[in-house]
Amino acid sequence: MKLSSLTMTPLTIAFHAAFRHAGAERAETETVIVNATSGALEGIGEGCPRSYVTGESVASALDFFAEHKQAVLGLHSLDDIRDFIARFQPAIDANPAAWCAIELALLDLFGKEQQSSLETVLDLPPIEQPCRYSAILSAGTAEGFAKQLAHYQAQGFTQFKIKLSGDAARDAAYVACLRNAGISPSQVRADANRLWVDAATAIAYLSGLDYAFWAIEDPLHRMQAEALAHIAQSRNCRMILDEYFLRRDHFLDLSENGPWIINVRVSKMGGLLRSLAIIRHAVTAGIPVIVGAQVGETSILTRAGICAAHACKDQLFAQEGAFGNFLLTADPCIPSLTFGKAGILSLHPSLTKPGLGLEWQTESPLTRSAPAAPSTN
């Protein structure tokens, strides 16, 4: 394959409603899209730079692209991509979402050129099972939380992830909603988004809620393996590592036989190939995996996440994302990969089509105004 053009473009799409958690609030996407062409074939990729996750921004993604564009234009095969990842590891570590968008565009293009699905390109078996996604409840008002929860229950969801707000009264109201709805704590995990500075404070706060979440995600300001393990032991739960865990060498921070679960988000990890390497390591080590998503992903990253989840085998504990047009005012992909009742995304013909199996709607109204999100996001 010989690339004839390569572009990166910012993409803004308004949400139907703002999404909140303890670290940020978002009312629109913060995304970059890469178009790669080879003759008449076109590949599409997506990355979601997040300053509070990896320190990236749309501007830094564009800078990375400008610096490495000529080198990427010289990539002709999957082996070339792997070699690029090895040679430019420090740059990709600092710009994972930017590289993710480039890599996915190339993988889409390779698949179209070979008339092979994404899984075939990556030497994975075909997808034969539907995906089941968790309900994600954002940290808004207690009334809003109750409405979200009622909606998800009516749709038949059985797995729930709640975003703690850090406001004890509000979080207690969330827990009361869960209890009143008859939802077992064994089906609920809580994302703290790095709310607390130390283990003692985290344990005291969680104990005050008096709810036995089966797992807690990112409770402390920074990665402290011993303190995180202590929290998990105290609360008799698992510990999900998301923003603490960005690349494969972070396995070195983990104690053996710990309470760990890795949250793999393809954009955060720096692309699908790096995500798959992390998943293979986790599966071999017996560490469970959650395949997560950045808020505001289009179907491009949803498709990549499906591939990652498929590679987890029986170590996949939960899957997040596939909000599609439920959250976005316009998903620019056909089809829009969106979960249905009970959070199930059924097997879709697009999963066996060449590349990502998606059609990009170039004429869609992709940029729309939305209420400004806080500058901290």
Coordinates of C-alpha atoms in Angstrom, one line a residue:
M1 CA 0.0 0.0 0.0
K2 CA 1.2 3.5 -0.8
L3 CA -0.4 6.5 1.0
S4 CA -1.4 9.3 -1.3
S5 CA -2.7 11.7 1.3
L6 CA -3.0 12.1 5.1
T7 CA -4.9 14.8 7.0
M8 CA -6.0 15.4 10.6
T9 CA -9.0 17.6 11.3
P10 CA -10.6 18.7 14.6
L11 CA -14.2 17.5 15.1
T12 CA -16.8 19.1 17.3
I13 CA -20.3 17.6 17.9
A14 CA -22.7 18.8 20.5
F15 CA -24.1 16.4 23.1
H16 CA -27.8 16.1 23.7
A17 CA -27.0 16.7 27.4
A18 CA -23.9 17.5 29.3
F19 CA -21.9 14.7 30.9
R20 CA -20.4 15.3 34.4
H21 CA -18.0 13.6 36.8
A22 CA -15.8 14.8 39.6
G23 CA -13.0 15.8 37.3
A24 CA -14.8 17.6 34.4
E25 CA -18.0 18.4 32.6
R26 CA -18.4 18.0 28.9
A27 CA -21.1 19.2 26.5
E28 CA -19.4 18.5 23.2
T29 CA -16.8 16.3 21.7
E30 CA -13.0 17.0 21.7
T31 CA -11.9 14.9 18.9
V32 CA -9.5 14.7 16.0
I33 CA -10.2 12.8 12.8
V34 CA -7.6 11.4 10.4
N35 CA -8.3 10.7 6.8
A36 CA -5.8 8.5 5.0
T37 CA -6.1 7.7 1.2
S38 CA -4.4 5.3 -1.1
G39 CA -5.7 5.7 -4.6
A40 CA -9.5 5.5 -4.5
L41 CA -9.5 3.9 -1.0
E42 CA -10.0 6.0 2.2
G43 CA -9.4 5.1 5.8
I44 CA -10.8 7.0 8.8
G45 CA -9.4 7.2 12.3
E46 CA -10.3 8.9 15.6
G47 CA -8.6 10.1 18.7
C48 CA -10.0 11.9 21.8
P49 CA -7.3 14.0 23.4
R50 CA -8.0 14.8 27.1
S51 CA -5.9 17.1 29.2
Y52 CA -7.1 15.6 32.4
V53 CA -6.3 12.0 31.2
T54 CA -3.1 12.2 29.2
G55 CA -2.2 15.9 29.1
E56 CA -3.2 16.2 25.5
S57 CA -5.3 18.8 23.6
V58 CA -6.5 19.1 20.0
A59 CA -3.7 21.6 19.5
S60 CA -1.0 19.1 20.7
A61 CA -2.5 16.4 18.6
L62 CA -2.2 18.6 15.5
D63 CA 1.4 19.4 16.4
F64 CA 2.2 15.7 16.7
F65 CA 0.6 15.0 13.4
A66 CA 2.5 17.8 11.7
E67 CA 5.8 16.6 13.1
H68 CA 5.3 12.9 12.1
K69 CA 3.2 13.2 8.9
Q70 CA 6.1 12.5 6.5
A71 CA 7.3 9.5 8.4
V72 CA 3.7 8.1 8.5
L73 CA 3.3 8.6 4.7
G74 CA 6.2 6.1 4.4
L75 CA 4.3 3.3 6.2
H76 CA 3.1 0.6 3.9
S77 CA 2.3 -2.4 6.0
L78 CA 1.3 -3.6 9.5
D79 CA 4.9 -4.4 10.2
D80 CA 5.8 -0.8 9.3
I81 CA 3.2 0.5 11.8
R82 CA 4.6 -1.8 14.6
D83 CA 8.1 -0.5 13.8
F84 CA 6.9 3.1 13.9
I85 CA 5.4 2.4 17.4
A86 CA 8.6 1.0 18.6
R87 CA 10.8 3.8 17.2
F88 CA 8.6 6.6 18.4
Q89 CA 7.4 5.2 21.7
P90 CA 8.2 8.3 23.9
A91 CA 6.4 10.6 21.4
I92 CA 3.4 8.3 21.3
D93 CA 3.4 8.0 25.1
A94 CA 3.0 11.7 25.2
N95 CA 0.4 11.9 22.4
P96 CA -1.6 8.6 22.6
A97 CA -4.8 10.0 21.2
A98 CA -3.1 11.7 18.2
W99 CA -1.4 8.4 17.3
C100 CA -4.6 6.4 17.9
A101 CA -6.4 8.5 15.2
I102 CA -3.5 7.9 12.7
E103 CA -3.2 4.2 13.4
L104 CA -7.0 3.5 13.1
A105 CA -7.1 5.3 9.8
L106 CA -4.2 3.1 8.5
L107 CA -5.8 -0.1 9.8
D108 CA -9.1 0.9 8.1
L109 CA -7.2 1.5 4.9
F110 CA -5.3 -1.8 5.1
G111 CA -8.5 -3.7 5.7
K112 CA -10.2 -2.1 2.7
E113 CA -7.2 -2.8 0.5
Q114 CA -7.1 -6.5 1.6
Q115 CA -10.9 -6.8 1.6
S116 CA -10.6 -8.0 5.2
S117 CA -12.2 -7.1 8.5
L118 CA -10.3 -5.4 11.3
E119 CA -10.1 -8.6 13.2
T120 CA -8.7 -10.5 10.1
V121 CA -6.1 -7.7 9.6
L122 CA -5.0 -8.1 13.2
D123 CA -5.0 -11.9 13.1
L124 CA -7.9 -12.3 15.5
P125 CA -10.8 -14.7 15.1
P126 CA -14.1 -13.3 13.8
I127 CA -16.6 -11.7 16.2
E128 CA -19.4 -14.2 17.0
Q129 CA -21.0 -12.8 20.1
P130 CA -22.9 -9.5 20.6
C131 CA -21.5 -6.9 22.9
R132 CA -23.2 -6.0 26.2
Y133 CA -22.5 -2.5 27.6
S134 CA -22.8 -1.1 31.1
A135 CA -25.1 1.8 32.0
I136 CA -23.0 4.9 32.9
L137 CA -24.6 7.4 35.3
S138 CA -23.0 10.9 35.3
A139 CA -22.6 13.0 38.5
G140 CA -25.4 15.5 38.0
T141 CA -28.2 16.3 40.4
A142 CA -29.8 13.6 42.5
E143 CA -33.0 14.0 40.5
G144 CA -31.2 13.7 37.2
F145 CA -29.4 10.6 38.5
A146 CA -32.8 9.0 39.5
K147 CA -34.2 9.7 36.0
Q148 CA -31.1 8.2 34.3
L149 CA -31.3 5.1 36.5
A150 CA -35.0 4.6 35.9
H151 CA -34.4 4.9 32.1
Y152 CA -31.6 2.3 32.2
Q153 CA -33.6 -0.1 34.3
A154 CA -36.6 0.2 32.0
Q155 CA -34.3 -0.7 29.1
G156 CA -33.1 -3.8 30.9
F157 CA -29.5 -2.9 31.8
T158 CA -27.9 -5.1 34.5
Q159 CA -24.5 -3.5 34.9
F160 CA -24.1 0.0 36.3
K161 CA -21.2 2.4 36.7
I162 CA -21.8 5.6 38.7
K163 CA -19.7 8.7 38.7
L164 CA -19.2 9.9 42.3
S165 CA -19.4 13.7 42.7
G166 CA -17.4 14.1 45.9
D167 CA -20.4 15.8 47.5
A168 CA -21.3 13.4 50.4
A169 CA -25.0 14.3 50.4
R170 CA -25.4 14.0 46.7
D171 CA -23.5 10.7 46.5
A172 CA -25.6 9.4 49.4
A173 CA -28.7 10.3 47.4
Y174 CA -27.2 8.3 44.4
V175 CA -26.8 5.3 46.7
A176 CA -30.3 5.7 48.0
C177 CA -31.6 5.6 44.4
L178 CA -29.7 2.4 43.8
R179 CA -31.1 0.8 46.9
N180 CA -34.6 1.9 46.2
A181 CA -34.4 0.5 42.7
G182 CA -33.4 -2.9 44.2
I183 CA -30.0 -3.0 42.4
S184 CA -27.5 -5.3 43.9
P185 CA -24.1 -3.7 44.8
S186 CA -22.5 -6.7 43.1
Q187 CA -23.7 -5.0 39.8
V188 CA -22.4 -1.5 40.6
R189 CA -19.0 0.0 40.3
A190 CA -18.1 3.5 41.3
D191 CA -15.7 5.9 39.5
A192 CA -14.2 8.4 41.8
N193 CA -12.1 10.2 39.2
R194 CA -9.2 10.8 41.6
L195 CA -11.3 12.5 44.3
W196 CA -9.1 11.8 47.4
V197 CA -5.5 12.5 48.4
D198 CA -5.0 9.4 50.6
A199 CA -6.4 6.0 51.4
A200 CA -7.7 6.9 54.9
T201 CA -9.8 9.7 53.4
A202 CA -11.1 7.5 50.6
I203 CA -12.0 4.7 53.0
A204 CA -13.8 7.0 55.4
Y205 CA -15.9 8.6 52.6
L206 CA -16.8 5.2 51.0
S207 CA -17.6 3.7 54.4
G208 CA -19.9 6.7 55.0
L209 CA -21.9 5.8 51.9
D210 CA -22.5 2.3 53.3
Y211 CA -22.8 0.6 49.9
A212 CA -20.7 -2.4 48.9
F213 CA -19.6 -1.4 45.4
W214 CA -18.0 -4.4 43.7
A215 CA -15.2 -2.2 42.4
I216 CA -13.8 1.3 42.8
E217 CA -12.1 3.2 40.0
D218 CA -9.3 5.7 40.4
P219 CA -10.0 6.9 44.0
L220 CA -6.7 8.7 44.7
H221 CA -5.0 11.8 43.1
R222 CA -2.1 9.7 41.9
M223 CA -1.1 6.1 41.4
Q224 CA -0.1 4.6 44.8
A225 CA -0.3 0.8 44.4
E226 CA 0.0 0.0 48.1
A227 CA -2.6 2.5 49.1
L228 CA -5.0 1.4 46.4
A229 CA -4.7 -2.2 47.5
H230 CA -5.4 -1.1 51.1
I231 CA -8.6 0.6 50.0
A232 CA -9.7 -2.4 48.0
Q233 CA -9.0 -4.7 51.0
S234 CA -10.8 -2.4 53.4
R235 CA -13.9 -2.1 51.2
N236 CA -13.7 -5.8 50.1
C237 CA -13.8 -4.8 46.4
R238 CA -11.7 -4.7 43.2
M239 CA -9.6 -1.7 42.2
I240 CA -10.1 -0.4 38.6
L241 CA -7.1 1.4 37.1
D242 CA -8.0 3.9 34.4
E243 CA -6.2 7.2 34.3
Y244 CA -3.3 5.6 36.4
F245 CA -2.7 3.0 33.6
L246 CA -1.8 4.5 30.3
R247 CA 0.7 2.0 28.8
R248 CA 2.2 -1.5 29.0
D249 CA 5.1 -0.6 31.3
H250 CA 2.6 0.4 34.0
F251 CA 2.2 -3.3 34.8
L252 CA 5.5 -2.8 36.6
D253 CA 3.7 -0.7 39.2
L254 CA 1.3 -3.5 40.1
S255 CA 1.8 -6.0 42.9
E256 CA 1.2 -9.7 42.0
N257 CA -2.2 -11.1 42.9
G258 CA -3.5 -7.6 43.6
P259 CA -7.2 -6.5 43.3
W260 CA -6.5 -5.0 39.9
I261 CA -8.7 -4.5 36.9
I262 CA -7.3 -2.5 33.9
N263 CA -9.6 -0.1 32.1
V264 CA -8.4 -0.2 28.5
R265 CA -9.6 2.8 26.4
V266 CA -8.1 2.6 22.9
S267 CA -7.6 6.4 22.5
K268 CA -6.0 6.7 26.0
M269 CA -3.7 3.7 25.4
G270 CA -2.3 5.1 22.1
G271 CA -4.1 3.0 19.5
L272 CA -5.5 -0.5 19.0
L273 CA -2.1 -2.3 18.7
R274 CA -0.9 -0.9 22.0
S275 CA -4.3 -1.7 23.6
L276 CA -4.1 -5.3 22.3
A277 CA -0.6 -5.7 23.7
I278 CA -1.8 -4.6 27.1
I279 CA -4.8 -7.0 26.9
R280 CA -2.6 -9.9 25.9
H281 CA -0.4 -9.2 29.0
A282 CA -3.4 -8.9 31.2
V283 CA -5.0 -12.1 30.0
T284 CA -1.7 -14.0 30.5
A285 CA -1.4 -12.6 34.0
G286 CA -5.0 -13.3 34.9
I287 CA -5.8 -9.6 35.4
P288 CA -9.4 -8.7 34.4
V289 CA -10.1 -6.0 31.8
I290 CA -12.8 -3.4 31.3
V291 CA -12.9 -1.9 27.8
G292 CA -13.8 1.7 28.4
A293 CA -14.5 4.7 26.2
Q294 CA -13.9 8.4 26.1
V295 CA -17.1 10.4 26.5
G296 CA -18.1 11.6 23.1
E297 CA -16.6 8.9 20.9
T298 CA -18.0 8.4 17.5
S299 CA -18.6 4.9 16.0
I300 CA -15.0 4.8 14.9
L301 CA -13.6 4.3 18.4
T302 CA -16.6 2.2 19.3
R303 CA -15.6 -0.2 16.5
A304 CA -12.0 -0.2 17.8
G305 CA -13.3 -0.9 21.3
I306 CA -15.3 -3.9 20.1
C307 CA -12.2 -5.4 18.6
A308 CA -10.3 -4.8 21.9
A309 CA -13.1 -6.4 23.9
H310 CA -13.2 -9.4 21.6
A311 CA -9.5 -9.9 22.3
C312 CA -10.1 -10.1 26.1
K313 CA -11.7 -13.5 26.0
D314 CA -13.0 -14.5 29.4
Q315 CA -11.1 -11.7 31.1
L316 CA -13.5 -9.1 29.9
F317 CA -15.4 -7.9 33.0
A318 CA -17.4 -5.0 31.5
Q319 CA -17.6 -2.9 28.3
E320 CA -18.4 0.8 28.1
G321 CA -19.3 3.2 25.3
A322 CA -21.5 2.7 22.2
F323 CA -23.6 5.7 23.1
G324 CA -23.7 6.9 19.5
N325 CA -26.8 9.1 18.8
F326 CA -28.0 8.7 22.4
L327 CA -25.3 11.2 23.3
L328 CA -24.1 12.8 20.1
T329 CA -26.5 15.1 18.2
A330 CA -24.9 13.6 15.0
D331 CA -22.8 10.5 14.7
P332 CA -21.0 11.0 11.4
C333 CA -20.7 7.2 10.8
I334 CA -22.9 4.8 9.0
P335 CA -23.9 2.6 10.7
S336 CA -24.0 4.4 14.1
L337 CA -22.8 1.6 16.4
T338 CA -25.2 2.2 19.3
F339 CA -26.3 -0.2 22.0
G340 CA -30.0 -1.2 22.2
K341 CA -32.1 -2.7 24.9
A342 CA -30.3 -4.2 27.9
G343 CA -27.1 -2.5 26.6
I344 CA -26.8 -5.1 23.8
L345 CA -25.2 -4.2 20.5
S346 CA -26.1 -7.1 18.3
L347 CA -23.8 -8.6 15.8
H348 CA -23.9 -6.2 12.8
P349 CA -22.9 -6.8 9.2
S350 CA -20.4 -3.9 9.5
L351 CA -18.2 -6.0 11.8
T352 CA -17.4 -8.3 8.9
K353 CA -16.9 -5.6 6.2
P354 CA -13.4 -4.5 5.1
G355 CA -11.5 -2.4 7.6
L356 CA -13.7 -0.7 10.3
G357 CA -16.7 -1.4 8.2
L358 CA -18.0 2.2 8.5
E359 CA -19.0 4.8 6.0
W360 CA -18.0 8.4 6.9
Q361 CA -20.7 11.0 6.2
T362 CA -18.7 13.8 4.8
E363 CA -21.8 16.0 4.2
S364 CA -23.2 15.7 7.8
P365 CA -23.5 18.8 10.0
L366 CA -20.6 17.8 12.2
T367 CA -19.9 21.0 14.1
R368 CA -22.7 22.4 16.2
S369 CA -22.8 24.9 18.9
A370 CA -23.2 23.7 22.5
P371 CA -23.1 25.3 26.0
A372 CA -19.5 26.0 26.9
A373 CA -17.9 23.3 29.2
P374 CA -15.8 24.5 32.1
S375 CA -12.2 25.3 31.2
T376 CA -11.0 22.6 33.5
N377 CA -12.2 20.0 30.9

